[in-house]
Coordinates of C-alpha atoms in Angstrom, one line a residue:
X1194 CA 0.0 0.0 0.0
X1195 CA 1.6 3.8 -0.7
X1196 CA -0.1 6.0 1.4
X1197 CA -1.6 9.3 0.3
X1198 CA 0.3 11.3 2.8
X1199 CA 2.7 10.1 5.8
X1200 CA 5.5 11.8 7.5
X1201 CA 8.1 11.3 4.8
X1202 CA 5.5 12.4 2.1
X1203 CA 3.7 15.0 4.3
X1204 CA 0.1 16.5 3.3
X1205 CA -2.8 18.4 4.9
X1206 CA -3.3 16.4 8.0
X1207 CA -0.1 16.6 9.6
X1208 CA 1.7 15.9 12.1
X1209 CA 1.6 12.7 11.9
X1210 CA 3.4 11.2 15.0
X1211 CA 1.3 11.4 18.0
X1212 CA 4.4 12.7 19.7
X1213 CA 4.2 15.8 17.4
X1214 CA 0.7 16.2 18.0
X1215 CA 0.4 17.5 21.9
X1216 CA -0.1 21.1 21.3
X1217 CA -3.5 19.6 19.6
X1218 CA -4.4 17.4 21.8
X1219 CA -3.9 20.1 24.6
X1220 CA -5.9 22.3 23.4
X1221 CA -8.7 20.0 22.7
X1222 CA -8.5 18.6 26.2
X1223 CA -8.7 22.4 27.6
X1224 CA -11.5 22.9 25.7
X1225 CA -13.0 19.4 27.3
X1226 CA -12.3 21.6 30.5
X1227 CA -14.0 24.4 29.5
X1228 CA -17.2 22.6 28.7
X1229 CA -17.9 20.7 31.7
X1230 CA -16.5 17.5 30.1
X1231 CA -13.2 16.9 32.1
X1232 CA -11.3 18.2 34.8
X1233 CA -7.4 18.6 36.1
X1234 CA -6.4 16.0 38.6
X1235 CA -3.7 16.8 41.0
X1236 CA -3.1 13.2 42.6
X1237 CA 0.3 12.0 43.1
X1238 CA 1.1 8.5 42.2
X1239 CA 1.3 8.1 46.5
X1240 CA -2.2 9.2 47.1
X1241 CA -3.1 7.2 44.3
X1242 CA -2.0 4.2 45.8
X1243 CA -3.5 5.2 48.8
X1244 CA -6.3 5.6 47.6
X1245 CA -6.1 2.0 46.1
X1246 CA -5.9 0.8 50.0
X1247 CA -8.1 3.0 51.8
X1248 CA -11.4 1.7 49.3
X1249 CA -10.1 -1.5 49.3
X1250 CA -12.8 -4.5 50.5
X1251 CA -13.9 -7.8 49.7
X1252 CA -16.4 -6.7 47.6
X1253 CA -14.3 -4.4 45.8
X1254 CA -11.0 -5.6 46.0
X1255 CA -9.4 -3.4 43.2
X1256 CA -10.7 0.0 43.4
X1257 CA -11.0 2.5 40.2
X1258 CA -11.1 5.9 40.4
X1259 CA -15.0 6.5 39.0
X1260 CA -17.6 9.6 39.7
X1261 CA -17.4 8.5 43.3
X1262 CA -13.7 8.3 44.6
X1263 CA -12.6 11.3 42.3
X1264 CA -15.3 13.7 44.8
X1265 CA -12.5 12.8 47.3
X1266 CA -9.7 13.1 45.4
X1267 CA -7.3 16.3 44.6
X1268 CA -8.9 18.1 41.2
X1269 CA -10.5 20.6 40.1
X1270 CA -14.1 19.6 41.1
X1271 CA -12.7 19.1 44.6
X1272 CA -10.6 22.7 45.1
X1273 CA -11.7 26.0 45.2
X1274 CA -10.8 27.5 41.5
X1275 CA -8.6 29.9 42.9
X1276 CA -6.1 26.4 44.6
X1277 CA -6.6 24.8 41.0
X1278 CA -5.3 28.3 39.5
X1279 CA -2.5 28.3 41.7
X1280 CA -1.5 24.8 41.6
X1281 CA -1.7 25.0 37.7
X1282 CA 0.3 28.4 37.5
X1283 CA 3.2 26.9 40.2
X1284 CA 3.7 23.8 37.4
X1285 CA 2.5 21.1 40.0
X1286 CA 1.9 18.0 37.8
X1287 CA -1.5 16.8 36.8
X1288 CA -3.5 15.3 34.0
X1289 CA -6.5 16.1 32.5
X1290 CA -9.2 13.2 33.4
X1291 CA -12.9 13.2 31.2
X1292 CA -15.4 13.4 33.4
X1293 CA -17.6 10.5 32.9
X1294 CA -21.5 10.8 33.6
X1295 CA -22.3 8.6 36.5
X1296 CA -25.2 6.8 35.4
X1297 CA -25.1 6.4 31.7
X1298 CA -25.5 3.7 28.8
X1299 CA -23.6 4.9 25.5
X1300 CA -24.5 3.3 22.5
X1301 CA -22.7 3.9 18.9
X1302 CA -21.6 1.8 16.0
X1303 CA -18.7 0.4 15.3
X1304 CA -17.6 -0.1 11.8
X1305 CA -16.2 -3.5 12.9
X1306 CA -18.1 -4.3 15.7
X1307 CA -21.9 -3.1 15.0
X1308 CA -23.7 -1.6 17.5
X1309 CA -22.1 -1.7 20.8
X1310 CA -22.9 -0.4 24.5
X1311 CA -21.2 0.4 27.8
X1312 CA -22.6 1.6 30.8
X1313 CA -20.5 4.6 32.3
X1314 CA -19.8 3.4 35.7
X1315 CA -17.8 1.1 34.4
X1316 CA -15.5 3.2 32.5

């Protein structure tokens, strides 16, 4: 197969290389921010983990953060706007996590797979 545009023959969609393509991605995931969609999380990989141990039970032996441990987590749905403004301006690491509705089924179909369904607590 010779592709109709790659990053040795370029074209209108490029970069090609997801490496090359943060500054997109960033300001698509800002824009997630700005519309309710997803928010910064401010979690260290420590509290993470303790996180992990402090949910833990029998019945749930492997907790996930979902729309009920991230209300007691370190983001921005959590901290006043004015911490999250400081915390973003003083470089403290974070990601940007989508915030998933809590009680959803999302349905869409899949080229390969036809219709398929997930329910959003489980995501």
């Amino acid at each position: 197969l010779t592709p109709d545009e790659s990053p040795f023959t370029g074209g209108p969609y490029a970069p090609y290389r997801q490496s090359e393509r943060k500054g997109i991605y960033r300001q698509y995931a800002e824009q997630l921010i700005e519309n309710g969609h997803a928010y910064y999380a401010f979690d260290t990989p420590a509290e993470l983990e303790q996180m992990r141990i402090d949910f833990k039970t029998a019945e749930n032996p492997s907790p996930q953060y979902n729309h009920r441990i991230r209300e007691k987590m370190k983001n921005s749905l959590t901290l006043a706007s004015s911490e999250v403004q400081s915390l973003l301006a003083a470089g403290t690491p974070h990601v940007i996590r989508i915030k998933m509705p809590e009680h959803e089924t999302i349905t869409f179909t899949d080229m390969i797979r036809g219709e398929v369904s997930f329910q959003t607590a489980q995501v």
